Coordinates of C-alpha atoms and ligand atoms in Angstrom, one line a residue:
X1 CA 13.9 2.4 -4.6
X2 CA 12.7 -0.2 -7.0
X3 CA 10.6 -3.2 -6.6
X4 CA 9.2 -5.5 -9.2
X5 CA 5.8 -6.9 -10.0
X6 CA 4.6 -9.5 -12.5
X7 CA 1.1 -10.3 -13.5
X8 CA -0.2 -13.1 -15.6
X9 CA -3.1 -15.6 -16.1
X10 CA -3.4 -19.3 -16.1
X11 CA -3.6 -20.8 -19.6
X12 CA -7.3 -21.5 -19.2
X13 CA -7.9 -17.8 -18.4
X14 CA -9.6 -18.7 -15.1
X15 CA -7.1 -17.2 -12.6
X16 CA -5.1 -14.0 -12.5
X17 CA -2.0 -13.6 -10.4
X18 CA 0.1 -10.6 -9.2
X19 CA 3.4 -11.3 -7.5
X20 CA 5.5 -8.4 -6.1
X21 CA 9.0 -8.1 -4.6
X22 CA 9.1 -4.9 -2.6
X23 CA 12.3 -5.4 -0.4
X24 CA 14.0 -2.0 -1.2
X25 CA 10.7 -0.1 -1.0
X26 CA 9.9 -1.4 2.4
X27 CA 13.5 -0.7 3.5
X28 CA 13.1 2.9 2.3
X29 CA 9.8 3.2 4.2
X30 CA 11.6 1.9 7.3
X31 CA 14.3 4.5 7.0
X32 CA 11.9 7.4 6.1
X33 CA 9.6 6.8 9.0
X34 CA 12.2 5.3 11.5
X35 CA 10.1 2.1 11.9
X36 CA 10.5 -0.5 14.6
X37 CA 10.6 -4.0 13.2
X38 CA 6.9 -4.8 13.9
X39 CA 5.8 -1.4 12.5
X40 CA 8.0 -2.0 9.4
X41 CA 6.5 -5.5 9.0
X42 CA 3.0 -4.2 9.2
X43 CA 3.5 -1.2 7.0
X44 CA 5.6 -3.3 4.6
X45 CA 2.7 -5.7 4.1
X46 CA 0.4 -2.7 3.5
X47 CA 2.8 -1.1 1.0
X48 CA 3.1 -4.4 -0.9
X49 CA -0.7 -5.0 -1.0
X50 CA -1.3 -1.4 -2.1
X51 CA 1.3 -1.7 -4.9
X52 CA -0.4 -4.7 -6.3
X53 CA -3.9 -3.2 -6.0
X54 CA -2.7 -0.1 -7.8
X55 CA -1.5 -2.2 -10.7
X56 CA -4.9 -4.0 -10.9
X57 CA -6.3 -0.7 -12.1
X58 CA -6.7 -0.4 -15.8
X59 CA -7.6 3.3 -15.5
X60 CA -4.6 5.5 -16.1
X61 CA -5.2 8.1 -13.4
X62 CA -6.7 5.8 -10.8
X63 CA -5.2 5.9 -7.3
X64 CA -5.9 3.3 -4.7
X65 CA -5.7 4.1 -1.0
X66 CA -5.4 1.2 1.3
X67 CA -6.1 2.0 5.0
X68 CA -5.8 -0.4 7.8
X69 CA -7.3 0.8 11.1
X70 CA -6.1 -1.2 14.0
X71 CA -7.5 -1.6 17.5
X72 CA -4.3 -2.4 19.4
X73 CA -0.7 -0.9 19.3
X74 CA -1.0 0.1 15.6
X75 CA -4.0 2.4 15.0
X76 CA -3.6 3.5 11.4
X77 CA -1.7 2.7 8.3
X78 CA -2.2 4.4 4.9
X79 CA -0.7 3.4 1.6
X80 CA -1.5 5.1 -1.7
X81 CA -0.6 3.5 -5.0
X82 CA -1.1 4.6 -8.6
X83 CA -1.4 2.5 -11.7
X84 CA 2.3 3.1 -12.6
X85 CA 3.7 1.3 -9.6
X86 CA 4.3 4.3 -7.4
X87 CA 3.5 3.8 -3.7
X88 CA 3.7 6.1 -0.7
X89 CA 2.7 5.3 2.9
X90 CA 2.7 6.4 6.5
X91 CA 1.5 5.1 9.8
X92 CA 0.4 6.4 13.2
X93 CA 2.7 4.3 15.3
X94 CA 6.1 4.0 13.7
X95 CA 7.7 2.8 16.9
X96 CA 5.1 0.1 18.0
X97 CA 6.6 -2.2 20.5
X98 CA 7.7 -5.6 19.1
X99 CA 5.5 -8.5 20.1
X100 CA 6.0 -12.1 19.2
X101 CA 3.8 -15.1 18.7
X102 CA 4.4 -18.6 20.2
X103 CA 6.8 -19.5 17.4
X104 CA 8.9 -16.4 18.0
X105 CA 7.8 -14.5 15.0
X106 CA 6.7 -10.9 15.0
X107 CA 3.0 -10.9 15.8
X108 CA 1.6 -8.3 13.4
X109 CA -2.0 -9.6 13.9
X110 CA -1.9 -8.8 17.6
X111 CA -0.1 -5.5 17.1
X112 CA -2.9 -4.4 14.8
X113 CA -5.7 -6.2 16.6
X114 CA -8.8 -7.8 15.2
X115 CA -11.4 -5.1 16.0
X116 CA -10.4 -2.8 13.2
X117 CA -11.3 -2.1 9.6
X118 CA -9.8 -2.3 6.2
X119 CA -10.8 0.6 3.9
X120 CA -10.2 0.9 0.2
X121 CA -10.7 4.1 -1.8
X122 CA -10.3 4.1 -5.5
X123 CA -10.1 7.6 -6.9
X124 CA -9.9 8.4 -10.6
X125 CA -9.8 12.1 -9.8
X126 CA -13.2 12.9 -11.3
X127 CA -16.6 11.7 -9.9
X128 CA -17.3 10.2 -6.5
X129 CA -14.5 7.8 -5.5
X130 CA -15.3 4.1 -4.9
X131 CA -15.2 3.3 -1.2
X132 CA -15.1 -0.3 0.1
X133 CA -14.9 -1.2 3.8
X134 CA -14.8 -4.4 5.8
X135 CA -14.0 -5.5 9.3
X136 CA -10.6 -7.1 9.9
X137 CA -10.5 -10.9 10.4
X138 CA -7.1 -11.4 12.0
X139 CA -5.1 -8.1 11.6
X140 CA -2.5 -10.1 9.6
X141 CA -3.5 -8.0 6.6
X142 CA -3.2 -10.7 3.9
X143 CA -6.2 -12.6 5.4
X144 CA -8.1 -9.3 5.9
X145 CA -7.5 -8.2 2.3
X146 CA -8.8 -11.6 1.0
X147 CA -11.9 -11.1 3.1
X148 CA -12.2 -7.5 1.8
X149 CA -12.1 -8.7 -1.9
X150 CA -14.7 -11.4 -1.2
X151 CA -17.1 -9.1 0.7
X152 CA -16.7 -5.7 -1.0
X153 CA -15.8 -6.6 -4.5
X154 CA -17.3 -10.1 -4.8
X155 CA -14.0 -11.5 -5.9
X156 CA -12.7 -14.8 -4.6
X157 CA -9.1 -14.0 -3.7
X158 CA -6.1 -15.5 -2.0
X159 CA -3.4 -13.1 -0.6
X160 CA 0.0 -13.7 0.9
X161 CA 2.2 -10.9 2.3
X162 CA 5.6 -11.2 4.0
X163 CA 8.4 -9.1 5.4
X164 CA 11.6 -10.5 7.0
X165 CA 14.6 -8.8 8.6
X166 CA 18.3 -9.2 8.6
X167 CA 20.4 -9.2 11.8
X168 CA 20.8 -5.4 11.9
X169 CA 17.0 -4.9 11.6
X170 CA 17.2 -3.9 7.9
X171 CA 14.5 -5.4 5.6
X172 CA 15.9 -8.5 4.1
X173 CA 12.9 -9.6 2.0
X174 CA 9.5 -8.2 1.4
X175 CA 6.8 -9.2 -1.1
X176 CA 3.5 -10.7 -1.7
X177 CA 1.0 -12.2 -4.1
X178 CA -2.7 -11.9 -4.9
X179 CA -4.5 -14.6 -6.8
X180 CA -8.0 -13.9 -8.1
X181 CA -10.5 -16.3 -9.6
X182 CA -12.3 -15.0 -12.6
X183 CA -16.0 -15.7 -13.0
X184 CA -16.8 -19.3 -14.0
X185 CA -13.7 -20.8 -12.7
X186 CA -14.1 -24.6 -12.8
X187 CA -13.9 -26.9 -9.8
X188 CA -10.8 -28.6 -11.1
X189 CA -8.9 -25.3 -11.3
X190 CA -10.0 -24.3 -7.8
X191 CA -9.0 -27.7 -6.4
X192 CA -5.5 -27.5 -8.1
X193 CA -5.0 -23.9 -6.8
X194 CA -6.0 -24.9 -3.3
X195 CA -3.6 -27.8 -3.3
X196 CA -0.8 -25.5 -4.6
X197 CA -1.5 -22.8 -2.0
X198 CA -1.5 -25.5 0.8
X199 CA 1.9 -26.8 -0.3
X200 CA 3.6 -23.4 -0.5
X201 CA 6.4 -22.4 1.9
X202 CA 6.0 -18.9 3.5
X203 CA 6.8 -16.2 1.0
X204 CA 9.9 -14.8 2.7
X205 CA 11.3 -18.4 2.9
X206 CA 10.8 -18.7 -0.9
X207 CA 12.7 -15.4 -1.4
X208 CA 15.4 -16.7 1.1
X209 CA 15.7 -19.8 -1.1
X210 CA 16.4 -17.6 -4.1
X211 CA 13.2 -17.9 -5.9
X212 CA 12.3 -15.1 -8.3
X213 CA 8.7 -13.7 -8.4
X214 CA 8.3 -15.5 -11.7
X215 CA 9.2 -18.8 -10.1
X216 CA 6.9 -18.0 -7.2
X217 CA 4.0 -17.4 -9.7
X218 CA 4.9 -20.7 -11.3
X219 CA 4.6 -22.5 -8.0
X220 CA 1.3 -20.8 -7.1
X221 CA -0.2 -21.8 -10.4
X222 CA 1.6 -25.1 -10.8
X223 CA -0.2 -27.4 -13.2
X224 CA -2.3 -24.5 -14.6
X225 CA 0.3 -22.9 -16.9
X226 CA 1.3 -19.3 -16.8
X227 CA 0.4 -17.0 -19.7
X228 CA 0.0 -13.3 -20.6
X229 CA 2.9 -12.3 -18.4
X230 CA 3.7 -8.7 -17.9
X231 CA 6.4 -7.2 -15.8
X232 CA 6.4 -3.8 -14.1
X233 CA 8.7 -1.7 -11.9
X234 CA 7.5 -0.6 -8.6
X235 CA 8.7 2.5 -6.7
X236 CA 8.4 3.8 -3.2
X237 CA 8.2 7.5 -3.7
X238 CA 6.2 10.5 -2.7
X239 CA 4.6 12.8 -5.2
X240 CA 4.3 15.8 -2.9
X241 CA 5.4 19.2 -4.2
X242 CA 5.5 22.8 -3.1
X243 CA 2.7 23.5 -5.5
X244 CA 0.4 20.8 -4.0
X245 CA 1.2 22.1 -0.5
X246 CA 0.3 25.6 -1.6
X247 CA -3.0 24.3 -2.9
X248 CA -3.7 22.6 0.4
X249 CA -3.0 25.9 2.2
X250 CA -5.2 27.9 -0.1
X251 CA -8.0 25.3 0.3
X252 CA -8.0 26.2 4.0
X253 CA -9.6 29.5 3.0
X254 CA -8.7 33.2 3.4
X255 CA -9.8 33.5 7.0
X256 CA -7.7 30.6 8.1
X257 CA -4.6 31.8 6.2
X258 CA -5.1 35.2 7.7
X259 CA -5.3 33.7 11.2
X260 CA -2.0 31.9 10.5
X261 CA -0.4 35.2 9.4
X262 CA -1.7 37.0 12.5
X263 CA -0.8 34.2 15.0
X264 CA 2.4 32.6 13.6
X265 CA 3.5 34.9 10.8
X266 CA 4.5 32.0 8.6
X267 CA 3.6 28.4 7.8
X268 CA 5.5 25.2 7.8
X269 CA 3.8 22.1 6.3
X270 CA 5.2 18.7 6.7
X271 CA 4.3 15.9 4.3
X272 CA 3.1 12.8 6.2
X273 CA 4.4 10.5 3.6
X274 CA 8.0 11.6 3.2
X275 CA 8.6 14.1 6.0
X276 CA 9.6 16.8 3.5
X277 CA 9.1 20.2 5.0
X278 CA 7.6 23.1 3.1
X279 CA 8.1 26.6 4.5
X280 CA 5.9 29.5 3.5
X281 CA 6.9 33.0 4.6
X282 CA 4.5 35.8 5.6
X283 CA 4.9 37.5 2.3
X284 CA 4.1 34.2 0.4
X285 CA 1.0 33.7 2.6
X286 CA -0.2 37.3 1.9
X287 CA 0.4 36.8 -1.8
X288 CA -1.7 33.6 -1.5
X289 CA -4.7 35.4 -0.1
X290 CA -4.4 38.1 -2.8
X291 CA -4.0 35.6 -5.7
X292 CA -6.8 33.4 -4.5
X293 CA -9.3 36.1 -3.7
X294 CA -10.7 35.9 -7.2
X295 CA -11.2 32.2 -6.8
X296 CA -12.3 32.1 -3.2
X297 CA -14.6 35.1 -2.8
Ligands
ZN1 ZN1 5.9 13.9 0.5

């Protein structure tokens, strides 16, 4: 299921922007995990944010994991994105009960709760991964992420994330943007950007009005010019495989696999991200121990 992302800079090279449209991806996540509207809204924001963060990476094999730990109805959301636009996600509470704020909108902030954390792990598959962590500000995710960038990465950032639903609870629009000030941004640029952000309609309303992500980028950076535009495809898909599951099993160790053989006689592993089931027979488990003995012992 495809989404789209554009990235670009202002003409004076002082601000970088990422804008993503992730409607189909969030709808796929909703179907895969059978999400209630508030869960789909919360996970949709997380997926959108992770997709943009994955594309910030210049390193080919880098993976970004975005974790939101909540303190209320939603305890944990995990989205993993790579630098090619692929995102997968799961959450601990797919059927969180819908709650609404005073204006009648789904209250994601309250469902997640303020006493949680946002955790970002960047892994290039080699040395120690980078780990950044920061307390939540509001549980609305966009605000929390802006705070994370300011605190953990010393990067002045504005974030907007939004998910809206059609009458039959399907995802109607989902998307977001991240705007980052580069070092030595002038006061004039900051003032212009602040005025632009203040005047913006909510993101899902902009989609509703038929604006493209390019037009949204143009509005956010109005008066500053838009340059160095690049467009990418985003996908919600899982990269699990039988081979990876087998590796995970082997990593449990010989004793553990032997215990599985003795107690259950077979193993069924379920991928958290896509619910795909992987079945390993007794014979396959025995082969695993034999094949891995050279490596493990
Ligand atoms: Zn999977």
